[in-house]
Amino acid sequence: MSSANPDLVHAQRGGIVESFHRGALAVVDADGDLVLALGDVDRPIFPRSACKVLQALPLVASGAADAFGLTNEELALACASHGGEPAHTAIAASMLAKAGLDASALECGSHWPYADEAIKALARAGESPTALNNNCSGKHAGFVCVGCLMARHAGREPAEFVRGYIGPGHPVMREVTAALAAATSADLARAPVGTDGCSIPTYAMPLRQLAHGFARVATGVGLSAEHARAAQRLRKAVAAAPFYVGGTGRLDTRLMQRLGERVFCKVGAEGVYCAALPDRGLGLALKMDDGNTARAAEVVLAAAIEALVRLDDDEQVFLRSISDFALVNWNGIEVGRLQASSGLRQALGGRA
Amino acid sequence: MSSANPDLVHAQRGGIVESFHRGALAVVDADGDLVLALGDVDRPIFPRSACKVLQALPLVASGAADAFGLTNEELALACASHGGEPAHTAIAASMLAKAGLDASALECGSHWPYADEAIKALARAGESPTALNNNCSGKHAGFVCVGCLMARHAGREPAEFVRGYIGPGHPVMREVTAALAAATSADLARAPVGTDGCSIPTYAMPLRQLAHGFARVATGVGLSAEHARAAQRLRKAVAAAPFYVGGTGRLDTRLMQRLGERVFCKVGAEGVYCAALPDRGLGLALKMDDGNTARAAEVVLAAAIEALVRLDDDEQVFLRSISDFALVNWNGIEVGRLQASSGLRQALGGRA
């Protein structure tokens, strides 16, 4: 903890910086070369949900997406941290039904939806959340689909074959981990390994390698032919159905609704963000030291997109509204601003 | 931002520190001498809601608490950031009724309750929150009581006199600001001034001075006789009715239910905590750089209380469950720990 990462986001109030967020950011090209590094991009960090698109590569590459006739909405949900809204749970249920199973196959656990309205609607109906409401239910439904295809090929009973898919030694999870390792070139056998919120393993890796994985998703360069095709199909599915990768009010959804295929981005817990920028052939990965996603990682991502992606004037205004905006109180009075730090702007400035 | 504050809280996962929180902590005696300083305790920070007890001194010192026959529950609510639960809104309404007014006098704005169950209960009933649900409604009801007594003395119509009490120039707010300045010895005329969430002014001051204010609340030393009596009465009211200073599951409530008059503590937005430790004659104030209250400031406070307050074995176990605990995921699996950093423990170690 000796050399501090730079402060990337400032919360201003009354003319001073009230709070600030430090972090690190890596922008990498398809060859793995650093285009920009802020802070320590070599310290291993857990990508958490930011790498879901990499974990979804086997869903397409294995043939499961075709075998079960998955739609863009379903493929987007496989890459999602969704809000648990009715449209999300319906699509997760649909994926499972296409594979011949139901929500009882999910091993991600249950939690109340992220989306405020979905919480209140469940409460009004006197209901409790199920595993379908879990933000990871689409990713897990994708794992189940992969497992069901494996079972079909092996002549095994799908429900029984799939059981325990969250364990690192299960054939499904081995395939998922192999895809993550191949995309990032990270040595996962030696990486710190934790358990993610949804109970699958999460492997720590340097931001530099995580960003490289997203440069490969952006370009296909350095991926196997199957994974390159899978990455492109997943990117296009999310661009076509961005509601399903996040949901109402969620930044991933808002950005991709607006920017289409020019950006594929994905949030992760504990202040992580990753993005693939196909037009620029770049990948980026960032992590806030304090793990703050909503208030910090989102601001850094928006500032980076402003600098790295070709935008028209309206799009620039839209992005700036995310990277620099007024904080208002309960009476609607402007009390301060949340904004990318001048240091971050300067570092990004040469990359616009 | 050049010299970073130390990392005080670690979130561990998979054997590594996944995220961490930097901050500063000042422990001061009644003479204003630093007993312990970690990080920069001279940088001005906004106390936010952590200083509500100082802002409530005029409610007692002016005679309003006696004139309107306020109970311990009502005085505790005047110092509170409460959960907006039915018991809280009822007490806020009662304070206003005793002064002859109602919720229409409140200028704090409305927001959904903090307490999960209160949110769901409102939603189930098809209702929307009112200003009574605002976590600051008790503090504001206290301001209204002060204003109504002033109006009575001046022979003015209370509702009309009270109107605009949130403005820095209003007689009520001038009295509140004077109490804050007297308790902390901060030069508020030269301090950065912001607008708080509930629309009253908030003045930035060094942690050292804020902690001094709480050492004075702990001891009465350095306060006027009226303010010293008021501080003692407010401390005792909160110790007698700790549910009303926070609410279900809130740390202030849990700590004071357990430790009674040995600790008066109060959370503030943006990662601030203050505490008065009467048995030790000390005050403390802390601020997390990143503004994280729930995950960071609470852990530091608990570790500080462990080191500074005489506790029996059960109380030590209770405090340790706040300063070092397992993080579990949606399946109830332990995935890591949130804990005071070893650096914080070491710095506090000599102070036990």
XYZ file of C-alpha atoms in Angstrom:
704
model
C 0.000 0.000 0.000
C 3.079 2.219 -0.038
C 2.712 4.033 -3.370
C -0.818 5.342 -3.626
C -2.766 5.177 -6.859
C -3.809 8.590 -8.205
C -7.108 10.227 -7.291
C -9.335 9.806 -10.341
C -12.705 11.068 -9.098
C -13.572 14.036 -6.907
C -16.769 14.753 -4.966
C -16.898 18.528 -4.525
C -18.958 20.423 -1.973
C -18.728 24.021 -0.815
C -15.744 24.720 -3.039
C -13.538 21.933 -1.670
C -12.991 18.261 -2.443
C -15.141 16.524 0.164
C -14.241 12.956 -0.835
C -12.180 11.398 -3.588
C -11.549 8.030 -5.155
C -8.188 6.562 -6.105
C -7.691 3.859 -8.651
C -5.802 2.449 -11.595
C -6.598 2.271 -15.295
C -5.008 0.316 -18.121
C -5.681 0.829 -21.826
C -4.120 -1.879 -23.965
C -4.003 -2.704 -27.673
C -4.523 -6.119 -29.247
C -0.803 -6.864 -29.053
C -0.939 -6.382 -25.308
C 0.973 -3.109 -25.393
C -0.011 -0.457 -22.881
C -1.437 2.616 -24.566
C -2.109 4.272 -21.215
C -1.444 3.292 -17.621
C -2.548 5.228 -14.562
C -1.575 3.854 -11.195
C -0.478 0.298 -10.555
C -1.714 -1.848 -13.454
C 0.380 -4.860 -12.429
C -1.200 -5.568 -9.029
C -3.598 -8.529 -9.278
C -7.244 -7.530 -8.905
C -10.413 -9.617 -9.066
C -12.326 -8.805 -12.277
C -15.591 -9.961 -10.682
C -18.568 -9.502 -13.009
C -16.651 -7.256 -15.400
C -15.323 -10.335 -17.209
C -18.679 -12.013 -17.805
C -18.331 -11.690 -21.576
C -15.127 -13.717 -21.378
C -16.903 -16.306 -19.245
C -19.703 -16.428 -21.827
C -17.377 -17.277 -24.741
C -17.962 -21.045 -24.302
C -21.724 -20.556 -24.512
C -21.299 -19.572 -28.163
C -18.052 -21.372 -28.985
C -19.355 -24.714 -27.707
C -22.344 -24.528 -30.017
C -24.812 -24.322 -27.131
C -26.152 -20.936 -28.238
C -27.018 -22.398 -31.632
C -28.187 -25.760 -30.295
C -30.720 -24.064 -28.044
C -31.548 -21.223 -30.451
C -30.548 -18.419 -28.084
C -31.639 -14.909 -29.060
C -29.747 -11.634 -28.748
C -31.648 -10.934 -25.526
C -30.562 -14.265 -24.100
C -26.923 -13.832 -25.128
C -26.926 -10.318 -23.667
C -28.324 -11.678 -20.415
C -25.515 -14.244 -20.332
C -23.072 -11.297 -20.163
C -25.208 -9.317 -17.722
C -25.327 -8.027 -14.196
C -29.003 -7.305 -14.596
C -31.457 -5.449 -12.416
C -33.660 -8.451 -11.676
C -36.567 -6.802 -13.477
C -39.442 -8.900 -14.822
C -38.049 -8.785 -18.367
C -34.723 -10.109 -17.082
C -36.154 -12.964 -15.058
C -38.346 -13.972 -17.997
C -35.339 -14.225 -20.308
C -33.329 -16.203 -17.760
C -36.258 -18.595 -17.397
C -36.497 -18.859 -21.189
C -32.807 -19.814 -21.506
C -33.247 -22.550 -18.931
C -36.435 -23.818 -20.586
C -34.688 -24.040 -23.969
C -32.090 -26.272 -22.322
C -34.892 -28.352 -20.799
C -34.400 -27.196 -17.205
C -35.775 -24.535 -14.877
C -34.709 -22.151 -12.099
C -34.012 -25.030 -9.734
C -30.829 -25.658 -11.757
C -29.391 -22.250 -10.814
C -26.724 -22.266 -8.094
C -26.176 -18.498 -7.846
C -28.383 -17.870 -4.791
C -31.172 -15.332 -4.486
C -31.159 -11.634 -3.707
C -33.561 -8.744 -3.961
C -33.426 -7.083 -7.392
C -31.079 -4.119 -7.932
C -33.825 -2.127 -9.623
C -35.838 0.005 -7.181
C -39.108 -0.500 -8.985
C -38.574 -4.242 -9.124
C -37.998 -4.314 -5.340
C -41.156 -2.352 -4.698
C -43.190 -4.416 -7.167
C -42.103 -7.661 -5.484
C -42.919 -6.172 -2.080
C -46.307 -4.941 -3.258
C -47.105 -8.409 -4.575
C -46.041 -9.937 -1.267
C -43.398 -12.015 -3.061
C -39.774 -12.847 -2.319
C -36.939 -12.914 -4.842
C -35.791 -16.156 -6.480
C -32.502 -17.127 -8.114
C -33.908 -15.654 -11.346
C -33.732 -12.205 -9.729
C -30.025 -12.670 -8.970
C -28.059 -10.231 -11.147
C -25.988 -13.189 -12.373
C -28.911 -15.443 -13.332
C -28.294 -14.964 -17.065
C -24.622 -15.887 -16.755
C -25.592 -18.945 -14.751
C -28.337 -19.858 -17.212
C -25.619 -19.703 -19.861
C -23.448 -22.062 -17.827
C -26.415 -24.404 -17.500
C -26.903 -24.319 -21.288
C -23.240 -25.242 -21.819
C -23.642 -28.070 -19.326
C -26.815 -29.348 -20.968
C -25.093 -29.530 -24.355
C -22.167 -31.352 -22.768
C -24.640 -33.777 -21.181
C -26.354 -34.331 -24.527
C -23.021 -35.145 -26.187
C -22.111 -37.469 -23.338
C -25.508 -39.124 -23.252
C -25.978 -38.029 -19.666
C -29.049 -36.765 -17.818
C -28.800 -32.949 -18.062
C -29.989 -31.932 -14.573
C -27.678 -34.407 -12.922
C -24.717 -33.533 -15.177
C -25.138 -29.826 -14.585
C -25.348 -30.082 -10.787
C -22.344 -28.481 -9.074
C -21.405 -26.423 -12.147
C -20.185 -23.584 -9.901
C -17.254 -25.689 -8.662
C -13.841 -25.058 -10.254
C -13.445 -28.733 -11.171
C -16.791 -29.134 -12.970
C -16.456 -29.597 -16.749
C -18.521 -26.434 -17.346
C -16.415 -24.268 -15.040
C -13.190 -25.733 -16.437
C -14.310 -24.600 -19.891
C -15.231 -21.151 -18.557
C -11.899 -20.770 -16.757
C -9.995 -21.916 -19.835
C -11.716 -19.235 -21.914
C -10.815 -16.583 -19.335
C -7.199 -17.723 -19.289
C -6.931 -17.852 -23.068
C -8.415 -14.383 -23.531
C -6.256 -12.663 -20.926
C -3.084 -14.794 -21.110
C -3.250 -14.757 -17.304
C -1.671 -17.692 -15.484
C -4.792 -18.619 -13.544
C -3.207 -21.717 -12.039
C -0.947 -19.392 -10.015
C -3.438 -16.559 -9.535
C -5.082 -15.708 -6.218
C -8.515 -17.291 -6.379
C -11.590 -16.132 -4.507
C -15.254 -16.985 -4.515
C -17.510 -14.551 -6.326
C -20.858 -13.243 -5.096
C -22.626 -15.877 -7.188
C -20.322 -18.648 -5.859
C -18.156 -19.324 -8.937
C -14.378 -18.871 -8.676
C -12.925 -15.443 -9.418
C -9.245 -15.198 -10.350
C -7.130 -12.131 -9.632
C -5.073 -10.751 -12.500
C -3.329 -7.485 -13.356
C -5.446 -4.781 -14.990
C -2.976 -4.892 -17.861
C -3.954 -8.493 -18.667
C -7.640 -7.908 -18.144
C -7.497 -4.968 -20.552
C -5.646 -7.153 -23.030
C -8.525 -9.645 -22.876
C -10.911 -6.862 -23.815
C -8.667 -5.668 -26.646
C -8.926 -9.216 -27.961
C -12.722 -9.139 -27.576
C -12.673 -5.850 -29.488
C -10.557 -7.187 -32.351
C -10.576 -10.972 -32.278
C -6.773 -10.783 -32.568
C -5.082 -13.395 -30.411
C -8.240 -15.419 -29.807
C -8.994 -18.836 -31.287
C -11.272 -18.664 -34.316
C -14.189 -20.004 -32.240
C -13.623 -17.506 -29.455
C -13.161 -14.644 -31.908
C -16.498 -15.448 -33.545
C -18.097 -15.875 -30.130
C -16.767 -12.521 -28.935
C -18.126 -10.764 -31.986
C -21.521 -12.430 -31.662
C -21.778 -11.548 -27.965
C -20.781 -7.929 -28.619
C -23.392 -7.633 -31.347
C -26.047 -9.306 -29.199
C -25.461 -6.838 -26.365
C -25.453 -3.901 -28.787
C -28.774 -5.140 -30.173
C -30.360 -5.756 -26.757
C -28.534 -3.543 -24.243
C -31.409 -3.546 -21.766
C -30.586 -7.162 -20.990
C -26.967 -6.549 -19.955
C -28.049 -4.177 -17.148
C -31.507 -2.687 -16.978
C -33.425 0.426 -16.079
C -31.064 3.264 -15.257
C -27.955 1.099 -15.382
C -24.871 2.620 -16.981
C -23.951 -0.327 -19.202
C -27.418 -0.234 -20.703
C -27.471 3.538 -21.103
C -24.035 3.644 -22.747
C -24.639 0.846 -25.205
C -28.142 2.065 -26.071
C -26.428 5.300 -27.056
C -23.148 4.164 -28.581
C -24.142 0.818 -30.072
C -21.287 -1.354 -31.269
C -18.635 1.291 -30.706
C -18.385 0.332 -27.024
C -18.844 -2.937 -25.222
C -18.546 -2.229 -21.498
C -19.246 -4.173 -18.373
C -19.289 -3.278 -14.712
C -17.955 -5.476 -11.926
C -18.322 -5.427 -8.169
C -15.733 -3.621 -6.049
C -15.177 -0.765 -8.468
C -14.148 -2.655 -11.591
C -14.986 -1.736 -15.172
C -13.878 -3.246 -18.444
C -14.543 -2.172 -21.987
C -13.801 -3.232 -25.520
C -13.523 -0.435 -28.092
C -13.693 -2.171 -31.488
C -13.259 0.990 -33.591
C -10.035 1.772 -31.772
C -8.861 -1.807 -31.384
C -8.408 -1.211 -27.672
C -9.402 -2.771 -24.404
C -9.520 -1.075 -21.043
C -9.782 -2.187 -17.468
C -9.987 -0.101 -14.330
C -10.329 -0.725 -10.618
C -11.040 1.757 -7.855
C -8.973 1.093 -4.713
C -11.993 1.536 -2.458
C -14.245 -0.754 -4.471
C -16.741 1.993 -5.289
C -18.488 1.189 -8.525
C -21.499 3.461 -8.759
C -19.822 6.683 -7.770
C -16.274 6.182 -8.954
C -15.700 3.475 -11.559
C -18.582 4.764 -13.688
C -17.127 8.273 -13.748
C -13.691 7.013 -14.791
C -15.181 4.827 -17.513
C -17.179 7.718 -18.934
C -14.131 10.012 -18.935
C -12.102 7.312 -20.680
C -14.755 6.784 -23.355
C -14.914 10.544 -23.906
C -11.197 10.544 -24.595
C -10.879 7.292 -26.519
C -13.992 6.970 -28.697
C -14.970 9.172 -31.623
C -18.162 10.935 -30.488
C -20.452 13.542 -31.978
C -21.350 16.647 -29.981
C -24.520 15.192 -28.458
C -22.691 12.053 -27.456
C -19.959 14.137 -25.827
C -22.562 16.024 -23.819
C -24.133 12.716 -22.790
C -20.807 11.256 -21.647
C -19.896 14.461 -19.823
C -23.180 14.220 -17.920
C -21.819 10.974 -16.461
C -18.234 12.083 -15.832
C -19.076 15.506 -14.370
C -22.477 16.209 -12.880
C -24.233 18.166 -10.172
C -24.980 16.568 -6.826
C -28.404 17.643 -5.602
C -29.930 17.190 -2.179
C -33.409 16.112 -1.054
C -34.765 19.544 -1.893
C -33.243 19.443 -5.370
C -30.652 22.081 -4.464
C -27.241 21.708 -6.172
C -24.785 21.029 -3.341
C -21.690 20.007 -5.264
C -20.310 18.072 -8.202
C -19.040 14.603 -8.849
C -16.349 14.676 -11.501
C -13.346 13.078 -13.087
C -10.251 14.613 -11.496
C -8.149 17.040 -13.476
C -5.311 14.521 -13.224
C -7.401 11.888 -14.951
C -8.507 14.346 -17.649
C -4.917 15.380 -18.289
C -3.688 11.804 -18.508
C -6.470 10.957 -20.943
C -6.074 14.202 -22.854
C -3.294 13.008 -25.097
C -5.388 10.013 -26.139
C -8.488 11.716 -27.528
C -3.676 14.920 -2.558
C 0.094 14.368 -2.539
C 0.574 12.624 0.811
C -1.954 9.832 1.056
C -3.783 9.066 4.273
C -3.126 5.550 5.614
C -5.277 2.571 4.669
C -7.472 1.904 7.685
C -9.857 -0.776 6.418
C -9.219 -3.814 4.210
C -11.701 -5.919 2.253
C -10.044 -9.317 1.821
C -10.967 -11.957 -0.753
C -9.094 -15.031 -1.892
C -6.155 -14.264 0.370
C -5.471 -10.773 -0.994
C -6.696 -7.268 -0.220
C -9.388 -6.726 -2.852
C -10.262 -3.148 -1.851
C -9.188 -0.813 0.924
C -10.212 2.460 2.475
C -7.935 5.329 3.447
C -8.777 7.935 6.005
C -7.780 10.067 8.964
C -8.608 9.843 12.662
C -8.126 12.306 15.498
C -8.531 11.540 19.198
C -8.420 14.661 21.355
C -8.739 15.420 25.055
C -10.804 18.194 26.603
C -7.855 20.604 26.449
C -7.728 20.122 22.721
C -4.498 18.108 22.825
C -4.106 15.316 20.317
C -3.961 11.921 21.984
C -3.760 10.157 18.634
C -3.594 11.323 15.047
C -3.641 9.102 11.981
C -3.401 10.782 8.603
C -4.067 14.451 7.966
C -6.184 15.769 10.858
C -5.729 19.406 9.825
C -7.418 19.297 6.423
C -10.917 20.805 6.632
C -13.677 18.227 6.221
C -17.450 18.592 6.360
C -18.811 16.987 9.555
C -22.220 16.484 7.910
C -24.663 14.695 10.230
C -21.942 13.591 12.638
C -22.211 16.940 14.445
C -25.978 16.862 15.018
C -25.551 16.733 18.795
C -23.653 20.029 18.614
C -26.411 21.487 16.454
C -28.977 20.301 19.020
C -27.333 22.124 21.942
C -29.602 25.189 21.488
C -32.712 23.008 21.662
C -31.913 22.317 25.316
C -29.875 25.426 26.185
C -32.577 27.786 24.887
C -35.175 26.230 27.168
C -37.222 24.898 24.250
C -36.839 21.270 25.351
C -38.331 22.154 28.735
C -40.910 24.603 27.396
C -42.333 21.912 25.098
C -41.766 19.014 27.509
C -39.559 17.003 25.148
C -38.912 13.380 26.104
C -35.696 11.365 25.841
C -37.031 9.861 22.613
C -37.612 13.329 21.170
C -34.195 14.628 22.237
C -32.542 11.512 20.790
C -34.391 12.075 17.514
C -33.092 15.663 17.459
C -29.550 14.179 17.322
C -30.498 11.451 14.858
C -29.976 10.250 11.348
C -32.889 7.905 11.706
C -34.181 5.125 9.497
C -37.536 6.764 8.746
C -39.352 3.946 10.511
C -42.896 4.465 11.824
C -41.628 4.996 15.396
C -39.300 7.728 14.143
C -41.858 9.587 12.097
C -44.310 9.453 15.011
C -41.783 11.069 17.350
C -40.899 13.766 14.820
C -44.603 14.527 14.427
C -44.972 14.644 18.207
C -42.155 17.206 18.556
C -43.788 19.426 15.965
C -47.221 19.052 17.587
C -45.816 20.070 20.980
C -44.543 23.252 19.366
C -47.965 23.812 17.812
C -46.960 23.007 14.219
C -46.907 20.018 11.872
C -44.824 18.405 9.114
C -45.528 21.297 6.762
C -43.025 23.327 8.812
C -40.165 20.977 7.876
C -37.772 22.235 5.193
C -35.545 19.149 4.957
C -37.174 17.595 1.902
C -38.460 14.036 1.574
C -36.730 10.787 0.802
C -37.519 7.083 1.035
C -36.661 5.676 4.471
C -33.196 4.169 5.041
C -34.718 1.115 6.705
C -35.489 -1.707 4.263
C -38.634 -2.800 6.029
C -39.911 0.776 6.169
C -39.397 1.117 2.400
C -41.277 -2.086 1.727
C -44.061 -1.211 4.180
C -44.589 2.161 2.492
C -44.586 0.471 -0.913
C -47.041 -2.206 0.233
C -49.362 0.512 1.532
C -49.109 2.354 -1.781
C -47.755 5.430 0.028
C -44.928 7.844 -0.684
C -42.462 9.213 1.869
C -42.958 12.606 3.504
C -40.513 14.995 5.187
C -41.105 13.037 8.405
C -39.325 10.063 6.806
C -36.253 12.200 6.072
C -33.410 10.935 8.271
C -32.958 14.529 9.504
C -36.599 15.145 10.435
C -35.868 15.026 14.176
C -33.035 17.525 13.892
C -35.292 19.791 11.869
C -38.183 19.323 14.305
C -35.727 20.458 16.988
C -34.877 23.554 14.956
C -38.596 24.242 14.595
C -39.024 23.934 18.375
C -36.220 26.452 18.944
C -37.872 28.788 16.452
C -41.296 28.438 18.050
C -39.881 29.379 21.459
C -38.126 32.381 19.895
C -41.426 33.358 18.267
C -43.246 33.048 21.589
C -40.678 35.322 23.275
C -40.918 37.815 20.447
C -44.711 37.718 20.321
C -44.579 36.511 16.730
C -46.694 33.979 14.853
C -44.675 30.720 15.094
C -45.226 29.259 11.602
C -44.336 32.544 9.965
C -41.335 33.140 12.249
C -39.955 29.658 11.669
C -40.220 29.787 7.871
C -36.796 29.776 6.204
C -35.042 28.384 9.277
C -32.625 26.438 7.052
C -31.007 29.674 5.844
C -27.700 30.695 7.470
C -29.071 34.124 8.377
C -32.226 32.939 10.137
C -32.185 33.472 13.935
C -32.543 29.723 14.516
C -29.653 28.787 12.241
C -27.490 31.584 13.650
C -27.973 30.036 17.103
C -27.170 26.563 15.766
C -24.033 27.784 14.011
C -22.905 29.666 17.097
C -23.211 26.487 19.160
C -21.167 24.564 16.603
C -18.480 27.261 16.591
C -18.342 27.478 20.375
C -18.043 23.715 20.829
C -15.308 23.220 18.244
C -13.498 26.578 18.442
C -13.582 26.477 14.642
C -13.538 29.805 12.821
C -16.715 29.176 10.851
C -16.714 32.668 9.339
C -13.626 31.666 7.347
C -14.513 27.991 6.858
C -15.543 26.478 3.545
C -19.323 26.306 3.656
C -21.481 23.849 1.781
C -25.131 22.884 1.741
C -26.006 19.686 3.546
C -28.363 16.976 2.287
C -31.177 18.490 4.350
C -30.405 22.001 3.037
C -28.838 23.611 6.124
C -25.274 24.961 5.897
C -22.390 22.603 6.670
C -19.016 24.093 7.635
C -15.723 22.361 6.956
C -13.290 22.082 9.839
C -10.225 20.002 10.719
C -10.868 16.618 12.346
C -8.754 17.861 15.247
C -11.292 20.600 16.039
C -14.292 18.362 15.480
C -12.822 15.817 17.891
C -12.225 18.611 20.383
C -15.918 19.492 20.211
C -16.751 15.909 21.106
C -14.239 15.874 23.975
C -16.131 18.901 25.272
C -19.455 17.082 24.846
C -17.894 14.186 26.772
C -16.693 16.339 29.654
C -18.447 19.690 29.566
C -15.005 21.283 29.895
C -14.705 24.396 27.743
C -18.444 24.720 27.103
C -20.709 27.378 28.563
C -22.666 26.165 31.581
C -25.844 26.003 29.474
C -24.164 24.066 26.693
C -22.452 21.730 29.162
C -25.801 20.899 30.749
C -27.372 20.539 27.322
C -24.628 18.180 26.152
C -25.039 15.988 29.203
C -28.807 15.891 28.823
C -28.587 14.995 25.133
C -26.033 12.256 25.810
C -28.251 10.779 28.517
C -31.348 11.032 26.329
C -29.653 9.118 23.515
C -28.303 6.517 25.940
C -31.834 6.071 27.288
C -33.480 5.885 23.854
C -30.822 4.784 21.359
C -33.344 3.449 18.863
C -34.277 7.038 18.077
C -30.770 8.181 17.075
C -30.617 5.575 14.282
C -32.988 2.658 14.097
C -33.218 -0.995 13.171
C -29.799 -2.412 12.391
C -28.047 0.966 12.536
C -24.634 1.030 14.161
C -25.218 4.064 16.397
C -28.256 2.362 17.867
C -26.550 -1.002 18.264
C -23.483 0.494 19.942
C -25.346 2.691 22.393
C -27.875 -0.020 23.219
C -24.872 -2.092 24.228
C -22.510 0.439 25.784
C -24.963 2.944 27.265
C -23.467 6.193 28.468
C -19.872 5.089 27.931
C -20.060 6.048 24.254
C -21.958 8.738 22.433
C -21.330 8.248 18.735
C -22.827 9.667 15.586
C -22.416 8.860 11.938
C -22.224 11.445 9.164
C -22.499 11.221 5.405
C -19.351 10.809 3.313
C -17.556 8.547 5.738
C -17.547 10.696 8.864
C -17.890 9.476 12.441
C -17.640 11.350 15.712
C -17.774 10.069 19.267
C -17.636 11.361 22.809
C -16.109 8.986 25.379
C -17.108 10.436 28.763
C -15.276 7.850 30.897
C -12.040 8.658 29.103
C -12.657 12.371 28.713
C -11.954 12.050 25.013
C -13.511 12.993 21.729
C -12.802 11.428 18.371
C -13.519 12.307 14.784
C -12.699 10.371 11.655
C -13.268 10.761 7.938
C -12.711 8.239 5.165
C -11.161 9.788 2.049
C -13.603 8.017 -0.223
C -16.682 8.990 1.756
C -17.621 5.399 2.552
C -19.568 5.288 5.776
C -21.182 1.872 5.983
C -18.192 -0.207 5.025
C -15.286 1.880 6.227
C -16.059 4.551 8.833
C -18.041 2.063 10.940
C -15.121 -0.370 11.021
C -12.671 2.332 12.096
C -15.028 3.582 14.793
C -15.471 0.088 16.217
C -11.713 -0.529 16.245
C -11.181 2.807 17.998
C -13.798 2.034 20.647
C -12.207 -1.361 21.213
C -8.915 0.352 21.938
C -10.160 3.388 23.857
C -13.090 2.228 25.992
C -12.948 -0.215 28.902
C -14.949 -3.244 27.753
C -15.768 -6.618 29.225
C -15.101 -9.782 27.238
C -18.570 -9.960 25.686
C -18.409 -6.332 24.672
C -15.001 -6.906 23.087
C -16.423 -9.778 21.054
C -19.329 -7.574 19.994
C -17.052 -4.736 18.894
C -14.743 -7.152 17.092
C -17.749 -8.458 15.145
C -18.031 -4.941 13.693
C -14.339 -4.258 13.100
C -13.471 -7.690 11.643
C -16.136 -9.878 10.115
C -16.754 -12.433 7.401
C -18.130 -11.338 4.045
C -20.655 -13.885 2.783
C -22.187 -14.163 -0.653
C -25.744 -14.837 -1.809
C -25.369 -18.504 -0.977
C -24.104 -17.723 2.525
C -20.569 -18.859 1.637
C -17.747 -16.941 3.367
C -15.867 -15.203 0.564
C -13.607 -12.864 2.526
C -13.310 -10.527 5.477
C -13.814 -6.844 6.119
C -11.434 -5.677 8.803
C -9.528 -2.862 10.401
C -6.054 -2.779 8.859
C -3.070 -3.953 10.869
C -1.736 -0.420 10.636
C -4.837 0.952 12.330
C -4.707 -1.739 15.025
C -1.050 -0.973 15.702
C -1.625 2.756 15.922
C -4.519 2.214 18.325
C -2.675 -0.486 20.244
C -0.801 1.857 22.501
C -4.057 3.559 23.494
C -6.016 0.639 24.905
